């Protein structure tokens, strides 16, 4: 007698490059009594084929299938606004599926005019909302957004100042921040293309051009080492005493456009050697 799963159509799956498969459920609707037998049949087939990791992407419209998927041994991997990704490691060996993204990427924008005044803001809410601290425009890079693009966007959104990216001056790594993730924070130097401020009313309480010495003298900046170090680096760069990192576009091995950041001075020296 044939097994109950032998006549059930397995789920559509695509092989990945690491001995696993990925399932994207595109159906508008699927009942549990249809889905569960297909999932069981698929797991049986994948086990016979020696498949290692299984990824199932459940769109939010199929959220009712989460519980039966978990009951078959799957676990949560990550979620976005419109789907949940679940994974299952089939073989009796250590699970080597990559973990969910571990870092967020933040930017701080150092913008200085010809009078050695820096663009600073006071926020209405958040960690700095009640402190009265003047700080650089900051924000988080969106998914798929380059660091230099995020810096230009954040300055525009918070102050309405148009800028051009110059270089990365420093970066900081901290752990257990938003949702327990680690954070990479990049301090970017931008050149202002205009000077009339029009602050973002929804998030920014005040914005102004402030002498850099006055910015650095704030008690909060002097008290916290990371802020003090960044301020000193920015001040030094404004006097052309150091060199940061600038983006160089290139294609990745998969053909996607990416940016590699090189030390500006070293990059210029290399161009000079090549006669560029």
Tab-separated table of C-alpha atoms in Angstrom:
chain	number	residue	atom	x	y	z
A	1	UNK	CA	0.000	0.000	0.000
A	2	UNK	CA	1.373	3.429	-0.896
A	3	UNK	CA	1.955	5.981	1.860
A	4	UNK	CA	-0.568	8.821	2.271
A	5	UNK	CA	1.977	11.381	1.136
A	6	UNK	CA	2.906	9.616	-2.119
A	7	UNK	CA	-0.095	10.973	-4.005
A	8	UNK	CA	0.101	14.486	-2.571
A	9	UNK	CA	1.717	17.203	-4.669
A	10	UNK	CA	4.756	18.668	-2.882
A	11	UNK	CA	5.180	22.405	-2.499
A	12	UNK	CA	6.971	24.239	-5.291
A	13	UNK	CA	10.568	24.801	-4.225
A	14	UNK	CA	13.693	26.271	-5.781
A	15	UNK	CA	17.166	24.975	-4.960
A	16	UNK	CA	19.634	27.429	-3.443
A	17	UNK	CA	23.435	27.399	-3.761
A	18	UNK	CA	24.003	25.773	-0.374
A	19	UNK	CA	22.208	22.461	-0.662
A	20	UNK	CA	18.882	23.819	0.505
A	21	UNK	CA	15.560	24.884	-0.980
A	22	UNK	CA	13.351	27.943	-0.824
A	23	UNK	CA	9.558	27.928	-0.945
A	24	UNK	CA	7.660	31.115	-1.841
A	25	UNK	CA	3.954	30.624	-1.330
A	26	UNK	CA	2.280	32.777	-3.960
A	27	UNK	CA	-1.236	31.385	-3.651
A	28	UNK	CA	-3.914	33.890	-2.735
A	29	UNK	CA	-5.338	31.404	-0.263
A	30	UNK	CA	-4.586	27.896	0.954
A	31	UNK	CA	-6.492	25.917	3.574
A	32	UNK	CA	-4.577	24.156	6.311
A	33	UNK	CA	-6.034	20.781	5.317
A	34	UNK	CA	-4.477	21.271	1.875
A	35	UNK	CA	-1.220	22.845	3.018
A	36	UNK	CA	-0.213	20.439	5.792
A	37	UNK	CA	-0.252	17.256	3.644
A	38	UNK	CA	1.733	19.052	0.948
A	39	UNK	CA	4.253	20.254	3.526
A	40	UNK	CA	4.637	16.769	4.998
A	41	UNK	CA	5.104	15.295	1.524
A	42	UNK	CA	7.686	17.958	0.717
A	43	UNK	CA	9.698	17.315	3.892
A	44	UNK	CA	9.719	13.583	3.133
A	45	UNK	CA	10.915	14.254	-0.407
A	46	UNK	CA	13.569	16.766	0.684
A	47	UNK	CA	14.901	14.335	3.277
A	48	UNK	CA	15.263	11.600	0.649
A	49	UNK	CA	17.009	14.064	-1.681
A	50	UNK	CA	19.520	15.081	0.982
A	51	UNK	CA	18.283	18.661	1.208
A	52	UNK	CA	19.769	20.524	4.167
A	53	UNK	CA	18.070	23.838	4.911
A	54	UNK	CA	14.510	24.749	3.986
A	55	UNK	CA	13.239	28.328	3.781
A	56	UNK	CA	9.493	28.985	3.632
A	57	UNK	CA	8.300	32.515	2.955
A	58	UNK	CA	4.757	33.009	4.220
A	59	UNK	CA	3.027	36.201	3.023
A	60	UNK	CA	0.858	37.931	5.580
A	61	UNK	CA	-2.316	36.808	3.797
A	62	UNK	CA	-1.349	33.204	4.684
A	63	UNK	CA	-0.601	33.935	8.350
A	64	UNK	CA	-2.963	31.131	9.374
A	65	UNK	CA	-0.344	28.666	8.074
A	66	UNK	CA	2.304	29.735	10.597
A	67	UNK	CA	1.171	27.427	13.393
A	68	UNK	CA	1.006	24.233	11.289
A	69	UNK	CA	4.416	25.065	9.804
A	70	UNK	CA	5.956	25.423	13.262
A	71	UNK	CA	4.377	22.136	14.336
A	72	UNK	CA	6.314	20.423	11.532
A	73	UNK	CA	9.616	21.582	13.027
A	74	UNK	CA	10.118	25.007	11.444
A	75	UNK	CA	11.256	28.046	13.431
A	76	UNK	CA	11.042	31.782	12.873
A	77	UNK	CA	13.985	33.362	11.072
A	78	UNK	CA	12.882	36.928	10.362
A	79	UNK	CA	9.847	38.993	9.461
A	80	UNK	CA	9.117	42.033	7.335
A	81	UNK	CA	5.954	44.093	7.039
A	82	UNK	CA	4.389	41.705	4.501
A	83	UNK	CA	5.861	38.250	5.213
A	84	UNK	CA	7.345	35.844	7.752
A	85	UNK	CA	10.326	33.643	6.916
A	86	UNK	CA	10.523	30.240	8.586
A	87	UNK	CA	13.402	27.763	8.369
A	88	UNK	CA	14.013	24.096	9.032
A	89	UNK	CA	17.325	22.201	9.155
A	90	UNK	CA	16.644	18.624	8.042
A	91	UNK	CA	19.831	16.541	8.612
A	92	UNK	CA	21.016	15.311	12.006
A	93	UNK	CA	24.029	17.622	11.854
A	94	UNK	CA	24.739	21.058	13.350
A	95	UNK	CA	22.430	23.728	11.904
A	96	UNK	CA	24.498	26.059	9.702
A	97	UNK	CA	21.695	28.282	8.397
A	98	UNK	CA	22.798	31.942	8.589
A	99	UNK	CA	21.276	34.001	11.380
A	100	UNK	CA	18.981	36.946	10.795
A	101	UNK	CA	20.587	40.320	9.986
A	102	UNK	CA	22.536	41.393	13.061
A	103	UNK	CA	23.111	45.123	12.451
A	104	UNK	CA	21.316	48.315	11.633
A	105	UNK	CA	23.177	51.144	9.872
A	106	UNK	CA	22.965	54.705	11.149
A	107	UNK	CA	24.505	57.943	9.929
A	108	UNK	CA	25.519	61.247	11.475
A	109	UNK	CA	26.008	64.209	9.140
A	110	UNK	CA	28.818	66.707	9.724
A	111	UNK	CA	27.999	69.769	7.608
A	112	UNK	CA	30.107	72.927	7.924
A	113	UNK	CA	29.872	76.265	6.143
A	114	UNK	CA	32.723	78.650	5.257
A	115	UNK	CA	32.371	80.409	8.633
A	116	UNK	CA	33.282	77.199	10.512
A	117	UNK	CA	29.703	76.821	11.658
A	118	UNK	CA	28.205	73.349	11.814
A	119	UNK	CA	24.623	72.392	11.047
A	120	UNK	CA	22.975	71.184	14.273
A	121	UNK	CA	19.491	70.269	15.421
A	122	UNK	CA	17.527	69.684	18.604
A	123	UNK	CA	15.072	66.798	18.496
A	124	UNK	CA	11.526	66.867	19.844
A	125	UNK	CA	11.568	63.281	21.130
A	126	UNK	CA	13.780	60.246	21.503
A	127	UNK	CA	16.920	59.917	23.596
A	128	UNK	CA	17.852	63.598	23.106
A	129	UNK	CA	14.363	65.089	23.229
A	130	UNK	CA	14.536	66.335	26.831
A	131	UNK	CA	18.277	66.997	27.048
A	132	UNK	CA	18.471	70.240	25.091
A	133	UNK	CA	21.547	68.969	23.246
A	134	UNK	CA	22.532	70.375	19.870
A	135	UNK	CA	23.576	67.449	17.671
A	136	UNK	CA	24.373	66.590	14.079
A	137	UNK	CA	21.475	65.443	11.894
A	138	UNK	CA	21.241	61.677	12.293
A	139	UNK	CA	19.130	58.802	11.024
A	140	UNK	CA	18.966	55.197	9.884
A	141	UNK	CA	19.728	54.000	6.379
A	142	UNK	CA	16.759	52.406	4.661
A	143	UNK	CA	16.920	48.909	3.220
A	144	UNK	CA	18.835	49.066	-0.065
A	145	UNK	CA	20.036	52.628	0.595
A	146	UNK	CA	23.726	53.528	0.352
A	147	UNK	CA	25.401	55.231	3.308
A	148	UNK	CA	26.216	58.409	1.406
A	149	UNK	CA	22.673	58.628	0.030
A	150	UNK	CA	21.195	58.173	3.517
A	151	UNK	CA	23.338	61.017	4.868
A	152	UNK	CA	22.205	63.428	2.150
A	153	UNK	CA	18.568	62.405	2.634
A	154	UNK	CA	18.579	62.821	6.414
A	155	UNK	CA	20.057	66.327	6.226
A	156	UNK	CA	17.484	67.314	3.627
A	157	UNK	CA	14.596	65.879	5.643
A	158	UNK	CA	15.588	67.471	8.959
A	159	UNK	CA	16.833	70.873	7.787
A	160	UNK	CA	15.959	71.273	4.082
A	161	UNK	CA	19.658	71.860	3.364
A	162	UNK	CA	20.929	70.367	0.099
A	163	UNK	CA	24.376	68.792	0.384
A	164	UNK	CA	26.920	66.738	-1.481
A	165	UNK	CA	28.766	63.825	0.077
A	166	UNK	CA	32.479	64.299	0.767
A	167	UNK	CA	33.698	61.353	2.839
A	168	UNK	CA	33.235	59.108	5.860
A	169	UNK	CA	35.235	60.407	8.808
A	170	UNK	CA	34.637	57.672	11.382
A	171	UNK	CA	32.328	54.841	12.345
A	172	UNK	CA	31.219	53.300	15.629
A	173	UNK	CA	29.869	49.872	16.526
A	174	UNK	CA	27.554	49.342	19.500
A	175	UNK	CA	25.593	46.295	20.615
A	176	UNK	CA	22.138	45.531	22.017
A	177	UNK	CA	20.501	48.643	20.621
A	178	UNK	CA	17.149	48.716	18.791
A	179	UNK	CA	15.358	45.341	19.148
A	180	UNK	CA	18.572	43.868	20.562
A	181	UNK	CA	20.489	44.378	17.313
A	182	UNK	CA	23.994	45.761	16.953
A	183	UNK	CA	24.471	49.116	15.257
A	184	UNK	CA	27.046	50.531	12.857
A	185	UNK	CA	27.021	54.330	12.935
A	186	UNK	CA	28.890	56.266	10.226
A	187	UNK	CA	29.933	59.897	10.636
A	188	UNK	CA	29.748	61.484	7.189
A	189	UNK	CA	31.164	64.802	6.047
A	190	UNK	CA	28.887	66.694	3.655
A	191	UNK	CA	29.349	69.962	1.822
A	192	UNK	CA	26.378	72.379	1.989
A	193	UNK	CA	24.942	73.601	-1.307
A	194	UNK	CA	22.587	76.096	0.343
A	195	UNK	CA	22.363	77.710	3.767
A	196	UNK	CA	18.772	78.711	4.583
A	197	UNK	CA	17.340	76.273	7.122
A	198	UNK	CA	13.731	75.110	7.049
A	199	UNK	CA	13.420	72.587	9.876
A	200	UNK	CA	11.277	69.458	9.824
A	201	UNK	CA	8.422	70.364	12.172
A	202	UNK	CA	7.354	66.792	12.922
A	203	UNK	CA	10.654	65.712	14.508
A	204	UNK	CA	12.956	68.734	14.907
A	205	UNK	CA	12.455	71.320	17.653
A	206	UNK	CA	15.148	73.706	16.415
A	207	UNK	CA	17.961	73.871	13.856
A	208	UNK	CA	20.781	76.342	13.304
A	209	UNK	CA	24.329	76.964	12.149
A	210	UNK	CA	26.548	76.916	15.267
A	211	UNK	CA	30.267	77.747	15.625
A	212	UNK	CA	32.074	74.433	15.910
A	213	UNK	CA	33.849	75.545	19.074
A	214	UNK	CA	30.475	76.208	20.706
A	215	UNK	CA	29.192	72.819	19.599
A	216	UNK	CA	32.238	71.064	21.051
A	217	UNK	CA	31.983	72.981	24.330
A	218	UNK	CA	28.538	71.585	25.179
A	219	UNK	CA	28.686	69.710	28.529
A	220	UNK	CA	27.036	66.649	26.998
A	221	UNK	CA	29.660	66.455	24.236
A	222	UNK	CA	32.512	66.863	26.700
A	223	UNK	CA	31.072	64.298	29.113
A	224	UNK	CA	30.557	61.458	26.640
A	225	UNK	CA	33.758	60.140	25.076
A	226	UNK	CA	32.280	58.859	21.838
A	227	UNK	CA	30.683	62.254	21.088
A	228	UNK	CA	33.854	64.069	22.116
A	229	UNK	CA	36.050	61.912	19.862
A	230	UNK	CA	33.735	62.420	16.895
A	231	UNK	CA	33.678	66.186	17.468
A	232	UNK	CA	37.481	66.286	17.582
A	233	UNK	CA	37.761	64.257	14.379
A	234	UNK	CA	35.301	66.562	12.618
A	235	UNK	CA	37.101	69.647	13.847
A	236	UNK	CA	40.418	68.211	12.684
A	237	UNK	CA	39.040	67.377	9.263
A	238	UNK	CA	37.671	70.900	8.891
A	239	UNK	CA	41.260	72.092	9.214
A	240	UNK	CA	42.392	69.517	6.599
A	241	UNK	CA	44.496	67.638	9.149
A	242	UNK	CA	43.153	64.168	8.332
A	243	UNK	CA	41.618	62.204	5.491
A	244	UNK	CA	38.445	60.105	5.487
A	245	UNK	CA	36.926	57.472	3.233
A	246	UNK	CA	35.076	58.051	-0.021
A	247	UNK	CA	32.915	55.629	-2.050
A	248	UNK	CA	34.110	53.989	-5.245
A	249	UNK	CA	31.363	52.295	-7.313
A	250	UNK	CA	31.909	48.762	-8.551
A	251	UNK	CA	29.948	45.660	-9.487
A	252	UNK	CA	29.744	42.797	-7.001
A	253	UNK	CA	30.368	39.177	-8.026
A	254	UNK	CA	26.611	38.818	-8.549
A	255	UNK	CA	26.533	41.834	-10.868
A	256	UNK	CA	24.944	44.250	-8.414
A	257	UNK	CA	26.179	47.822	-8.071
A	258	UNK	CA	27.985	48.385	-4.791
A	259	UNK	CA	30.354	50.871	-3.168
A	260	UNK	CA	33.725	50.209	-1.570
A	261	UNK	CA	35.037	52.959	0.701
A	262	UNK	CA	38.728	53.803	0.391
A	263	UNK	CA	40.929	56.217	2.275
A	264	UNK	CA	40.705	59.413	0.266
A	265	UNK	CA	44.410	60.211	0.385
A	266	UNK	CA	45.470	56.689	-0.529
A	267	UNK	CA	42.951	56.603	-3.366
A	268	UNK	CA	44.277	59.854	-4.779
A	269	UNK	CA	47.854	58.584	-4.529
A	270	UNK	CA	46.860	55.430	-6.419
A	271	UNK	CA	45.173	57.518	-9.131
A	272	UNK	CA	48.324	59.634	-9.427
A	273	UNK	CA	50.441	56.482	-9.807
A	274	UNK	CA	48.182	55.312	-12.604
A	275	UNK	CA	48.230	58.719	-14.237
A	276	UNK	CA	44.502	59.306	-13.529
